[in-house]
C-alpha cells in the first residue's frame, strides 16, 4: 500500500495499480474511451490524459502505474487542455448524427463531449466515411461513428476467445471490421454492443425502436442456463424492449451470453398463448379465467380426485419454471395425495440418475489448475461457465476433454479425447484405476479386469498432479445408459484426487426443481412412468413435448389418451399442445413473472416481474395458487411470490447414497447423442427470431463420420431421424451427435 | 349648492353629447383600423407560435427522423412518437401525434428539432369541434399543414434567421 496525491487529496493505492483504477475507486472522474476494467490496457484513445507532476508531458491515466508520492492533477489547466485537444481530434471524423443514433442518450462520447468538447468545430474539411458490412443478425454496424478505441477487438481476442473484429489499414484508412465475410459468430458477441462507447456497434433487433431515455431499467435474472446472469430488462409501455448486462462479479461479471441478451424478442411472438381456452366436444373455446379454472378443477375432480384415484394424477414441469412454481405445483400434487411429479423430461432412464453435486463456486473456476471436461460443449451450452474456464486456461490451467466429437473450444486444450459415449465409462474406470495404482491404494473388485490405457494414464496423472482441479460433467451424458455409473466414477475420482466437481448436465432452473423435490416421492411415478401408465389427469407447466421429451412422439401419444384430462399451463401455443390438452391456461413467460432462479453454485436469485403478462396471461404461481384454492386445499394463502419462496426450506436436496453397481461394460451399437441446439433449449429462445437467424441458432445437423454414415447407409444432406446428416471426421466411430433446432419426433 | 348649479348647466347644454359626437365626427374622416377577419388579417410576427406543422425537404422527403428530442423536451408531454426502420433503412416515425389540448405553444419542440421538421406556424385560426380526439393531430395531418403552408413557413423562418 502506497500513498499518492490526486488533486491535492492523499489517497491509498496498490503498488503497480494503474492510475485510472485509483481514480475510479475514489470517485474522481477521468474521461476515457478505450479503457475498460475487464479488458487489457490499450492507451490508444488518449482521452484520459492527466497531469503528473514531474512528467514532461501529460500521462494517460489508464497506463500509468502509481508510484509512492506521485502527485496527480486531473482537472488543472494542463490536464484540461490536453483532454480538450484530444476530444477535438476525436470529434473530427465523428458524424453529427446523434439524432438518429441508437446510442444517443447513453453514449460515452456524447457525455464526454458535453464535459470536454468545444461548442464550435474548427474542422472545415471533409469527414471520413466508412462503408458498413453486415456482420450478422444481432449487431448493427455504423462504422463511420467508430473512434477506434478497439474495445470490440480486444473483447473478441480476450473474452470471446476468437478475434472476429480487427483493425485493417493505417492512420486515416484504419477500419475496424470483421475478418470474415460471415460476420460475428461468437456466443458472447452481444457484449460488443455494451463495450462500444459510441454508436458504431448497436443492437440490430432494437434498431430505431426507441431512444434510450424512454425506457425503464428493471433488474432481472436470465433463466436460460445454470449461471443465472444478472441483467437489466429495459421496458417501455409494458414491453421488454432490450436487455443489457448487470454487473455481478460472483455470477456473470460484466458479460452476458447472446441467449440471455436477445431471447426477449420471443415475448412478442405471435405464438403467445394469451386467452384461457377450454376444449368442448373437440373444439377450442376462448373463455374467461373463471370458466377455464372451474372447468379445470371439475376435470381434475371428476377424473382423478372423486374416484379416489389421486395416484392417477400427474404433474410435469419444464426446467425453466421458477422455484416458486416448482414448489406450488409439487405442494398441490402432494396435498391431493399424488407423488407423480417430475421435471426431468428429457432423460430416457430415470433410474439411472446422475448423482453428482457441484461443489465449486463460479468465481473459483477461474483459479483452478486443471479441468477434466466430460461430455460437454460448454462454450455453447453454458457460455458463462465456459468463460470462467477460459479465464482459468489463460492463466495457465490445463484442460483435458473427453467428448464424443471435437467441439470448437475457444481455449487451448491439453488433450482432446474423442471417445464414444459407450466407452466413456470404461475410460473413467481406467482413470480411477490408474489413480489408485499411483496412490498404491487397494483396487476394488470391479476394476480388477480393467486395463489402463495410455490415454487414461495421462488423464489420471494430470488430475493427480494438479493442485486444484475440477471435473466437469456435461449435458451429453443424460441419456447415456451408464450415466449413473459415470457419475459414481467421477465421484470416486474426485475423492481420490481432491478434485471439485461441476455437474452441468441439467440446465436452466433444474437446481430449483431438485431443491423443491419436484421429483416423485415414495410410490410416485417419474416422467417416463407417467407417460407409460394411463393417467386420468395431468397438469403440465410450460411443457412443449416436441422439444422437451426425449421421445416426443411417444409423449404426445400418451398425453393424447382420451381418458387423460390434461391441464396445460403454457406461455406459448403449438399444435401438439392443442391436440392433447383439455384446458390451456396462458401463463407469464420470462421477465413477466416474479420468482427465483437457483444457479449452479446454489445461489438463490430472486427477481420481480419487469413487465406485466400480455393480454389475459397470468403468472403461473398465481394460477397454481388459485387452482389449489378452488380444490379447497389448505396452506395456499400466499399474497405474493416472496411468501412462497420463504416457505421453501433452505435444505439442499440430499443426494442419494451411491449403492448402485458400477457397470463398466461397453455396450455395443450406434451411439446417438441428441441435443437441442443451443438456441433451442427453451421456449423463449426458440421464438426469438434474431437468435434463430444466427449460425448457432441454425445449427440443425446430425454429425457422424464417414464410416458411421456408411454403416447407417446415409450420405451428407440426407435425413437421419429428421435431421440432415453432416459428415465430420471429428466424431467418434459409430456415434451420431445431433444438434436439433426443430422438433423432429423420435430421438432414439 | 354651487355644484348642483354647475351640473344643471352642464346637463342642459348637452356638452357630453357634443364631445362624444366630436369623436364620432373625427373618426368618420379618419383612416379605418378595423380588420375584416377572416378576409383581412393583422400582420403577425415571424416568431409567432401557432399551429404545428411537419415540413418536407424540397425533394418531397419528410424531414422528421424520429429522434424524439421534441417529445423529450416537451414540458406538457403533448407529443407522442413511435419509430421504425423504413424499408430503405432510414429512421422514420410511424406515429407523430400532438395533443393540442396539452400543448402550451412554448415552441421548445421547434427549438429542439435538429432538422427543422416540426415548426410552429403563424396559423392561429384553427378549431376542433366535437370529441376529444379532434384535439389530437396526427402525422398525416401535420405533414399536410406543412405542405400547404411551406411558403409561409419558409418566409417566416427566413425573416427570423438573421436574429438567431
JSON list of N, CA, C and O in Angstrom, two decimals, chain A residues 653-700:
[
{"chain": "A", "resi": 653, "resn": "UNK", "atom": "N", "xyz": [-31.08, -30.32, -1.61]},
{"chain": "A", "resi": 653, "resn": "UNK", "atom": "CA", "xyz": [-31.52, -31.67, -1.92]},
{"chain": "A", "resi": 653, "resn": "UNK", "atom": "C", "xyz": [-30.40, -32.66, -1.64]},
{"chain": "A", "resi": 653, "resn": "UNK", "atom": "O", "xyz": [-29.32, -32.57, -2.19]},
{"chain": "A", "resi": 654, "resn": "UNK", "atom": "N", "xyz": [-30.69, -33.62, -0.76]},
{"chain": "A", "resi": 654, "resn": "UNK", "atom": "CA", "xyz": [-29.66, -34.61, -0.41]},
{"chain": "A", "resi": 654, "resn": "UNK", "atom": "C", "xyz": [-29.50, -35.61, -1.56]},
{"chain": "A", "resi": 654, "resn": "UNK", "atom": "O", "xyz": [-30.46, -36.14, -2.07]},
{"chain": "A", "resi": 655, "resn": "UNK", "atom": "N", "xyz": [-28.27, -35.83, -1.91]},
{"chain": "A", "resi": 655, "resn": "UNK", "atom": "CA", "xyz": [-28.01, -36.81, -2.96]},
{"chain": "A", "resi": 655, "resn": "UNK", "atom": "C", "xyz": [-28.15, -38.21, -2.38]},
{"chain": "A", "resi": 655, "resn": "UNK", "atom": "O", "xyz": [-27.83, -38.46, -1.22]},
{"chain": "A", "resi": 656, "resn": "UNK", "atom": "N", "xyz": [-28.66, -39.10, -3.21]},
{"chain": "A", "resi": 656, "resn": "UNK", "atom": "CA", "xyz": [-28.79, -40.48, -2.74]},
{"chain": "A", "resi": 656, "resn": "UNK", "atom": "C", "xyz": [-27.40, -41.08, -2.58]},
{"chain": "A", "resi": 656, "resn": "UNK", "atom": "O", "xyz": [-26.45, -40.69, -3.24]},
{"chain": "A", "resi": 657, "resn": "UNK", "atom": "N", "xyz": [-27.32, -42.04, -1.66]},
{"chain": "A", "resi": 657, "resn": "UNK", "atom": "CA", "xyz": [-26.04, -42.71, -1.45]},
{"chain": "A", "resi": 657, "resn": "UNK", "atom": "C", "xyz": [-25.70, -43.56, -2.67]},
{"chain": "A", "resi": 657, "resn": "UNK", "atom": "O", "xyz": [-26.57, -44.11, -3.32]},
{"chain": "A", "resi": 658, "resn": "UNK", "atom": "N", "xyz": [-24.42, -43.64, -2.96]},
{"chain": "A", "resi": 658, "resn": "UNK", "atom": "CA", "xyz": [-24.00, -44.49, -4.07]},
{"chain": "A", "resi": 658, "resn": "UNK", "atom": "C", "xyz": [-24.05, -45.94, -3.62]},
{"chain": "A", "resi": 658, "resn": "UNK", "atom": "O", "xyz": [-23.19, -46.39, -2.89]},
{"chain": "A", "resi": 659, "resn": "UNK", "atom": "N", "xyz": [-25.09, -46.63, -4.01]},
{"chain": "A", "resi": 659, "resn": "UNK", "atom": "CA", "xyz": [-25.05, -48.03, -3.66]},
{"chain": "A", "resi": 659, "resn": "UNK", "atom": "C", "xyz": [-25.33, -48.89, -4.89]},
{"chain": "A", "resi": 659, "resn": "UNK", "atom": "O", "xyz": [-25.46, -50.09, -4.81]},
{"chain": "A", "resi": 660, "resn": "UNK", "atom": "N", "xyz": [-25.40, -48.21, -6.03]},
{"chain": "A", "resi": 660, "resn": "UNK", "atom": "CA", "xyz": [-25.64, -48.98, -7.24]},
{"chain": "A", "resi": 660, "resn": "UNK", "atom": "C", "xyz": [-24.31, -49.55, -7.73]},
{"chain": "A", "resi": 660, "resn": "UNK", "atom": "O", "xyz": [-23.25, -49.01, -7.46]},
{"chain": "A", "resi": 661, "resn": "UNK", "atom": "N", "xyz": [-24.45, -50.61, -8.47]},
{"chain": "A", "resi": 661, "resn": "UNK", "atom": "CA", "xyz": [-23.24, -51.20, -9.03]},
{"chain": "A", "resi": 661, "resn": "UNK", "atom": "C", "xyz": [-22.71, -50.35, -10.16]},
{"chain": "A", "resi": 661, "resn": "UNK", "atom": "O", "xyz": [-23.47, -49.79, -10.93]},
{"chain": "A", "resi": 662, "resn": "UNK", "atom": "N", "xyz": [-21.42, -50.27, -10.21]},
{"chain": "A", "resi": 662, "resn": "UNK", "atom": "CA", "xyz": [-20.83, -49.56, -11.33]},
{"chain": "A", "resi": 662, "resn": "UNK", "atom": "C", "xyz": [-20.64, -50.52, -12.47]},
{"chain": "A", "resi": 662, "resn": "UNK", "atom": "O", "xyz": [-20.01, -51.57, -12.33]},
{"chain": "A", "resi": 663, "resn": "UNK", "atom": "N", "xyz": [-21.26, -50.18, -13.59]},
{"chain": "A", "resi": 663, "resn": "UNK", "atom": "CA", "xyz": [-21.25, -51.07, -14.75]},
{"chain": "A", "resi": 663, "resn": "UNK", "atom": "C", "xyz": [-20.21, -50.55, -15.74]},
{"chain": "A", "resi": 663, "resn": "UNK", "atom": "O", "xyz": [-20.34, -49.45, -16.26]},
{"chain": "A", "resi": 664, "resn": "UNK", "atom": "N", "xyz": [-19.15, -51.33, -15.94]},
{"chain": "A", "resi": 664, "resn": "UNK", "atom": "CA", "xyz": [-18.07, -50.83, -16.79]},
{"chain": "A", "resi": 664, "resn": "UNK", "atom": "C", "xyz": [-18.00, -51.54, -18.13]},
{"chain": "A", "resi": 664, "resn": "UNK", "atom": "O", "xyz": [-17.04, -51.40, -18.86]},
{"chain": "A", "resi": 665, "resn": "UNK", "atom": "N", "xyz": [-19.05, -52.29, -18.45]},
{"chain": "A", "resi": 665, "resn": "UNK", "atom": "CA", "xyz": [-19.02, -52.98, -19.73]},
{"chain": "A", "resi": 665, "resn": "UNK", "atom": "C", "xyz": [-19.34, -52.01, -20.86]},
{"chain": "A", "resi": 665, "resn": "UNK", "atom": "O", "xyz": [-20.04, -51.04, -20.67]},
{"chain": "A", "resi": 666, "resn": "UNK", "atom": "N", "xyz": [-18.77, -52.31, -22.03]},
{"chain": "A", "resi": 666, "resn": "UNK", "atom": "CA", "xyz": [-19.01, -51.44, -23.17]},
{"chain": "A", "resi": 666, "resn": "UNK", "atom": "C", "xyz": [-20.21, -51.96, -23.93]},
{"chain": "A", "resi": 666, "resn": "UNK", "atom": "O", "xyz": [-20.22, -53.10, -24.41]},
{"chain": "A", "resi": 667, "resn": "UNK", "atom": "N", "xyz": [-21.26, -51.14, -24.01]},
{"chain": "A", "resi": 667, "resn": "UNK", "atom": "CA", "xyz": [-22.47, -51.53, -24.73]},
{"chain": "A", "resi": 667, "resn": "UNK", "atom": "C", "xyz": [-22.25, -51.29, -26.22]},
{"chain": "A", "resi": 667, "resn": "UNK", "atom": "O", "xyz": [-21.77, -50.23, -26.62]},
{"chain": "A", "resi": 668, "resn": "UNK", "atom": "N", "xyz": [-22.64, -52.28, -27.03]},
{"chain": "A", "resi": 668, "resn": "UNK", "atom": "CA", "xyz": [-22.41, -52.16, -28.46]},
{"chain": "A", "resi": 668, "resn": "UNK", "atom": "C", "xyz": [-23.53, -51.41, -29.16]},
{"chain": "A", "resi": 668, "resn": "UNK", "atom": "O", "xyz": [-24.60, -51.20, -28.60]},
{"chain": "A", "resi": 669, "resn": "UNK", "atom": "N", "xyz": [-23.29, -51.01, -30.40]},
{"chain": "A", "resi": 669, "resn": "UNK", "atom": "CA", "xyz": [-24.32, -50.35, -31.20]},
{"chain": "A", "resi": 669, "resn": "UNK", "atom": "C", "xyz": [-23.96, -48.92, -31.48]},
{"chain": "A", "resi": 669, "resn": "UNK", "atom": "O", "xyz": [-22.98, -48.38, -30.95]},
{"chain": "A", "resi": 670, "resn": "UNK", "atom": "N", "xyz": [-24.75, -48.30, -32.36]},
{"chain": "A", "resi": 670, "resn": "UNK", "atom": "CA", "xyz": [-24.50, -46.90, -32.71]},
{"chain": "A", "resi": 670, "resn": "UNK", "atom": "C", "xyz": [-25.00, -46.01, -31.58]},
{"chain": "A", "resi": 670, "resn": "UNK", "atom": "O", "xyz": [-26.11, -46.16, -31.09]},
{"chain": "A", "resi": 671, "resn": "UNK", "atom": "N", "xyz": [-24.14, -45.13, -31.13]},
{"chain": "A", "resi": 671, "resn": "UNK", "atom": "CA", "xyz": [-24.49, -44.21, -30.06]},
{"chain": "A", "resi": 671, "resn": "UNK", "atom": "C", "xyz": [-25.04, -42.92, -30.62]},
{"chain": "A", "resi": 671, "resn": "UNK", "atom": "O", "xyz": [-24.41, -42.30, -31.47]},
{"chain": "A", "resi": 672, "resn": "UNK", "atom": "N", "xyz": [-26.20, -42.51, -30.14]},
{"chain": "A", "resi": 672, "resn": "UNK", "atom": "CA", "xyz": [-26.76, -41.24, -30.58]},
{"chain": "A", "resi": 672, "resn": "UNK", "atom": "C", "xyz": [-26.82, -40.29, -29.39]},
{"chain": "A", "resi": 672, "resn": "UNK", "atom": "O", "xyz": [-27.34, -40.64, -28.33]},
{"chain": "A", "resi": 673, "resn": "UNK", "atom": "N", "xyz": [-26.23, -39.13, -29.54]},
{"chain": "A", "resi": 673, "resn": "UNK", "atom": "CA", "xyz": [-26.40, -38.09, -28.52]},
{"chain": "A", "resi": 673, "resn": "UNK", "atom": "C", "xyz": [-27.29, -37.03, -29.11]},
{"chain": "A", "resi": 673, "resn": "UNK", "atom": "O", "xyz": [-26.96, -36.43, -30.14]},
{"chain": "A", "resi": 674, "resn": "UNK", "atom": "N", "xyz": [-28.43, -36.85, -28.51]},
{"chain": "A", "resi": 674, "resn": "UNK", "atom": "CA", "xyz": [-29.41, -35.92, -29.04]},
{"chain": "A", "resi": 674, "resn": "UNK", "atom": "C", "xyz": [-29.43, -34.67, -28.17]},
{"chain": "A", "resi": 674, "resn": "UNK", "atom": "O", "xyz": [-29.75, -34.72, -27.01]},
{"chain": "A", "resi": 675, "resn": "UNK", "atom": "N", "xyz": [-29.09, -33.54, -28.79]},
{"chain": "A", "resi": 675, "resn": "UNK", "atom": "CA", "xyz": [-29.09, -32.27, -28.07]},
{"chain": "A", "resi": 675, "resn": "UNK", "atom": "C", "xyz": [-29.98, -31.27, -28.78]},
{"chain": "A", "resi": 675, "resn": "UNK", "atom": "O", "xyz": [-29.95, -31.19, -30.00]},
{"chain": "A", "resi": 676, "resn": "UNK", "atom": "N", "xyz": [-30.72, -30.51, -28.00]},
{"chain": "A", "resi": 676, "resn": "UNK", "atom": "CA", "xyz": [-31.37, -29.36, -28.61]},
{"chain": "A", "resi": 676, "resn": "UNK", "atom": "C", "xyz": [-30.26, -28.38, -28.94]},
{"chain": "A", "resi": 676, "resn": "UNK", "atom": "O", "xyz": [-29.33, -28.23, -28.15]},
{"chain": "A", "resi": 677, "resn": "UNK", "atom": "N", "xyz": [-30.34, -27.71, -30.07]},
{"chain": "A", "resi": 677, "resn": "UNK", "atom": "CA", "xyz": [-29.26, -26.78, -30.38]},
{"chain": "A", "resi": 677, "resn": "UNK", "atom": "C", "xyz": [-29.29, -25.63, -29.36]},
{"chain": "A", "resi": 677, "resn": "UNK", "atom": "O", "xyz": [-30.31, -25.38, -28.75]},
{"chain": "A", "resi": 678, "resn": "UNK", "atom": "N", "xyz": [-28.15, -24.97, -29.15]},
{"chain": "A", "resi": 678, "resn": "UNK", "atom": "CA", "xyz": [-28.02, -24.06, -28.01]},
{"chain": "A", "resi": 678, "resn": "UNK", "atom": "C", "xyz": [-29.11, -22.98, -27.93]},
{"chain": "A", "resi": 678, "resn": "UNK", "atom": "O", "xyz": [-29.48, -22.58, -26.84]},
{"chain": "A", "resi": 679, "resn": "UNK", "atom": "N", "xyz": [-29.60, -22.55, -29.07]},
{"chain": "A", "resi": 679, "resn": "UNK", "atom": "CA", "xyz": [-30.64, -21.51, -29.01]},
{"chain": "A", "resi": 679, "resn": "UNK", "atom": "C", "xyz": [-32.04, -22.11, -29.14]},
{"chain": "A", "resi": 679, "resn": "UNK", "atom": "O", "xyz": [-33.00, -21.42, -29.46]},
{"chain": "A", "resi": 680, "resn": "UNK", "atom": "N", "xyz": [-32.15, -23.44, -28.94]},
{"chain": "A", "resi": 680, "resn": "UNK", "atom": "CA", "xyz": [-33.47, -24.06, -28.94]},
{"chain": "A", "resi": 680, "resn": "UNK", "atom": "C", "xyz": [-33.75, -24.72, -27.60]},
{"chain": "A", "resi": 680, "resn": "UNK", "atom": "O", "xyz": [-34.64, -25.52, -27.46]},
{"chain": "A", "resi": 681, "resn": "UNK", "atom": "N", "xyz": [-32.95, -24.36, -26.59]},
{"chain": "A", "resi": 681, "resn": "UNK", "atom": "CA", "xyz": [-33.05, -25.01, -25.29]},
{"chain": "A", "resi": 681, "resn": "UNK", "atom": "C", "xyz": [-34.38, -24.72, -24.61]},
{"chain": "A", "resi": 681, "resn": "UNK", "atom": "O", "xyz": [-34.95, -25.56, -23.94]},
{"chain": "A", "resi": 682, "resn": "UNK", "atom": "N", "xyz": [-34.85, -23.49, -24.70]},
{"chain": "A", "resi": 682, "resn": "UNK", "atom": "CA", "xyz": [-36.09, -23.16, -24.02]},
{"chain": "A", "resi": 682, "resn": "UNK", "atom": "C", "xyz": [-37.02, -22.43, -24.97]},
{"chain": "A", "resi": 682, "resn": "UNK", "atom": "O", "xyz": [-36.61, -21.96, -26.02]},
{"chain": "A", "resi": 683, "resn": "UNK", "atom": "N", "xyz": [-38.26, -22.37, -24.57]},
{"chain": "A", "resi": 683, "resn": "UNK", "atom": "CA", "xyz": [-39.30, -21.91, -25.48]},
{"chain": "A", "resi": 683, "resn": "UNK", "atom": "C", "xyz": [-39.11, -20.45, -25.90]},
{"chain": "A", "resi": 683, "resn": "UNK", "atom": "O", "xyz": [-39.40, -20.08, -27.03]},
{"chain": "A", "resi": 684, "resn": "UNK", "atom": "N", "xyz": [-38.57, -19.63, -25.00]},
{"chain": "A", "resi": 684, "resn": "UNK", "atom": "CA", "xyz": [-38.42, -18.21, -25.35]},
{"chain": "A", "resi": 684, "resn": "UNK", "atom": "C", "xyz": [-37.35, -18.03, -26.43]},
{"chain": "A", "resi": 684, "resn": "UNK", "atom": "O", "xyz": [-37.56, -17.32, -27.42]},
{"chain": "A", "resi": 685, "resn": "UNK", "atom": "N", "xyz": [-36.20, -18.70, -26.27]},
{"chain": "A", "resi": 685, "resn": "UNK", "atom": "CA", "xyz": [-35.15, -18.61, -27.28]},
{"chain": "A", "resi": 685, "resn": "UNK", "atom": "C", "xyz": [-35.64, -19.11, -28.63]},
{"chain": "A", "resi": 685, "resn": "UNK", "atom": "O", "xyz": [-35.28, -18.57, -29.67]},
{"chain": "A", "resi": 686, "resn": "UNK", "atom": "N", "xyz": [-36.45, -20.17, -28.60]},
{"chain": "A", "resi": 686, "resn": "UNK", "atom": "CA", "xyz": [-36.93, -20.74, -29.86]},
{"chain": "A", "resi": 686, "resn": "UNK", "atom": "C", "xyz": [-37.79, -19.74, -30.63]},
{"chain": "A", "resi": 686, "resn": "UNK", "atom": "O", "xyz": [-37.96, -19.86, -31.83]},
{"chain": "A", "resi": 687, "resn": "UNK", "atom": "N", "xyz": [-38.39, -18.77, -29.92]},
{"chain": "A", "resi": 687, "resn": "UNK", "atom": "CA", "xyz": [-39.25, -17.81, -30.60]},
{"chain": "A", "resi": 687, "resn": "UNK", "atom": "C", "xyz": [-38.56, -16.48, -30.85]},
{"chain": "A", "resi": 687, "resn": "UNK", "atom": "O", "xyz": [-39.20, -15.53, -31.28]},
{"chain": "A", "resi": 688, "resn": "UNK", "atom": "N", "xyz": [-37.27, -16.39, -30.52]},
{"chain": "A", "resi": 688, "resn": "UNK", "atom": "CA", "xyz": [-36.54, -15.14, -30.76]},
{"chain": "A", "resi": 688, "resn": "UNK", "atom": "C", "xyz": [-35.95, -15.19, -32.17]},
{"chain": "A", "resi": 688, "resn": "UNK", "atom": "O", "xyz": [-35.00, -15.93, -32.43]},
{"chain": "A", "resi": 689, "resn": "UNK", "atom": "N", "xyz": [-36.53, -14.44, -33.07]},
{"chain": "A", "resi": 689, "resn": "UNK", "atom": "CA", "xyz": [-36.18, -14.58, -34.49]},
{"chain": "A", "resi": 689, "resn": "UNK", "atom": "C", "xyz": [-34.73, -14.26, -34.79]},
{"chain": "A", "resi": 689, "resn": "UNK", "atom": "O", "xyz": [-34.09, -14.94, -35.58]},
{"chain": "A", "resi": 690, "resn": "UNK", "atom": "N", "xyz": [-34.19, -13.21, -34.18]},
{"chain": "A", "resi": 690, "resn": "UNK", "atom": "CA", "xyz": [-32.82, -12.83, -34.48]},
{"chain": "A", "resi": 690, "resn": "UNK", "atom": "C", "xyz": [-31.84, -13.91, -34.02]},
{"chain": "A", "resi": 690, "resn": "UNK", "atom": "O", "xyz": [-30.87, -14.22, -34.71]},
{"chain": "A", "resi": 691, "resn": "UNK", "atom": "N", "xyz": [-32.10, -14.48, -32.84]},
{"chain": "A", "resi": 691, "resn": "UNK", "atom": "CA", "xyz": [-31.23, -15.55, -32.35]},
{"chain": "A", "resi": 691, "resn": "UNK", "atom": "C", "xyz": [-31.28, -16.74, -33.30]},
{"chain": "A", "resi": 691, "resn": "UNK", "atom": "O", "xyz": [-30.26, -17.34, -33.61]},
{"chain": "A", "resi": 692, "resn": "UNK", "atom": "N", "xyz": [-32.48, -17.05, -33.78]},
{"chain": "A", "resi": 692, "resn": "UNK", "atom": "CA", "xyz": [-32.63, -18.20, -34.66]},
{"chain": "A", "resi": 692, "resn": "UNK", "atom": "C", "xyz": [-31.93, -17.97, -36.00]},
{"chain": "A", "resi": 692, "resn": "UNK", "atom": "O", "xyz": [-31.56, -18.91, -36.68]},
{"chain": "A", "resi": 693, "resn": "UNK", "atom": "N", "xyz": [-31.75, -16.70, -36.36]},
{"chain": "A", "resi": 693, "resn": "UNK", "atom": "CA", "xyz": [-31.11, -16.41, -37.65]},
{"chain": "A", "resi": 693, "resn": "UNK", "atom": "C", "xyz": [-29.59, -16.48, -37.58]},
{"chain": "A", "resi": 693, "resn": "UNK", "atom": "O", "xyz": [-28.91, -16.40, -38.60]},
{"chain": "A", "resi": 694, "resn": "UNK", "atom": "N", "xyz": [-29.03, -16.63, -36.37]},
{"chain": "A", "resi": 694, "resn": "UNK", "atom": "CA", "xyz": [-27.57, -16.71, -36.27]},
{"chain": "A", "resi": 694, "resn": "UNK", "atom": "C", "xyz": [-27.09, -18.10, -36.66]},
{"chain": "A", "resi": 694, "resn": "UNK", "atom": "O", "xyz": [-27.88, -19.03, -36.78]},
{"chain": "A", "resi": 695, "resn": "UNK", "atom": "N", "xyz": [-25.78, -18.22, -36.82]},
{"chain": "A", "resi": 695, "resn": "UNK", "atom": "CA", "xyz": [-25.24, -19.51, -37.20]},
{"chain": "A", "resi": 695, "resn": "UNK", "atom": "C", "xyz": [-25.50, -20.56, -36.11]},
{"chain": "A", "resi": 695, "resn": "UNK", "atom": "O", "xyz": [-25.83, -21.70, -36.39]},
{"chain": "A", "resi": 696, "resn": "UNK", "atom": "N", "xyz": [-25.37, -20.14, -34.85]},
{"chain": "A", "resi": 696, "resn": "UNK", "atom": "CA", "xyz": [-25.62, -21.08, -33.76]},
{"chain": "A", "resi": 696, "resn": "UNK", "atom": "C", "xyz": [-27.10, -21.45, -33.73]},
{"chain": "A", "resi": 696, "resn": "UNK", "atom": "O", "xyz": [-27.47, -22.59, -33.50]},
{"chain": "A", "resi": 697, "resn": "UNK", "atom": "N", "xyz": [-27.95, -20.45, -34.00]},
{"chain": "A", "resi": 697, "resn": "UNK", "atom": "CA", "xyz": [-29.39, -20.71, -33.99]},
{"chain": "A", "resi": 697, "resn": "UNK", "atom": "C", "xyz": [-29.80, -21.68, -35.08]},
{"chain": "A", "resi": 697, "resn": "UNK", "atom": "O", "xyz": [-30.76, -22.43, -34.93]},
{"chain": "A", "resi": 698, "resn": "UNK", "atom": "N", "xyz": [-29.08, -21.66, -36.18]},
{"chain": "A", "resi": 698, "resn": "UNK", "atom": "CA", "xyz": [-29.45, -22.52, -37.31]},
{"chain": "A", "resi": 698, "resn": "UNK", "atom": "C", "xyz": [-28.87, -23.94, -37.19]},
{"chain": "A", "resi": 698, "resn": "UNK", "atom": "O", "xyz": [-29.10, -24.77, -38.06]},
{"chain": "A", "resi": 699, "resn": "UNK", "atom": "N", "xyz": [-28.06, -24.16, -36.16]},
{"chain": "A", "resi": 699, "resn": "UNK", "atom": "CA", "xyz": [-27.45, -25.49, -36.01]},
{"chain": "A", "resi": 699, "resn": "UNK", "atom": "C", "xyz": [-28.53, -26.56, -36.01]},
{"chain": "A", "resi": 699, "resn": "UNK", "atom": "O", "xyz": [-29.40, -26.59, -35.15]},
{"chain": "A", "resi": 700, "resn": "UNK", "atom": "N", "xyz": [-28.49, -27.40, -37.03]},
{"chain": "A", "resi": 700, "resn": "UNK", "atom": "CA", "xyz": [-29.51, -28.45, -37.13]},
{"chain": "A", "resi": 700, "resn": "UNK", "atom": "C", "xyz": [-28.88, -29.56, -37.95]},
{"chain": "A", "resi": 700, "resn": "UNK", "atom": "O", "xyz": [-29.03, -29.60, -39.16]}
]
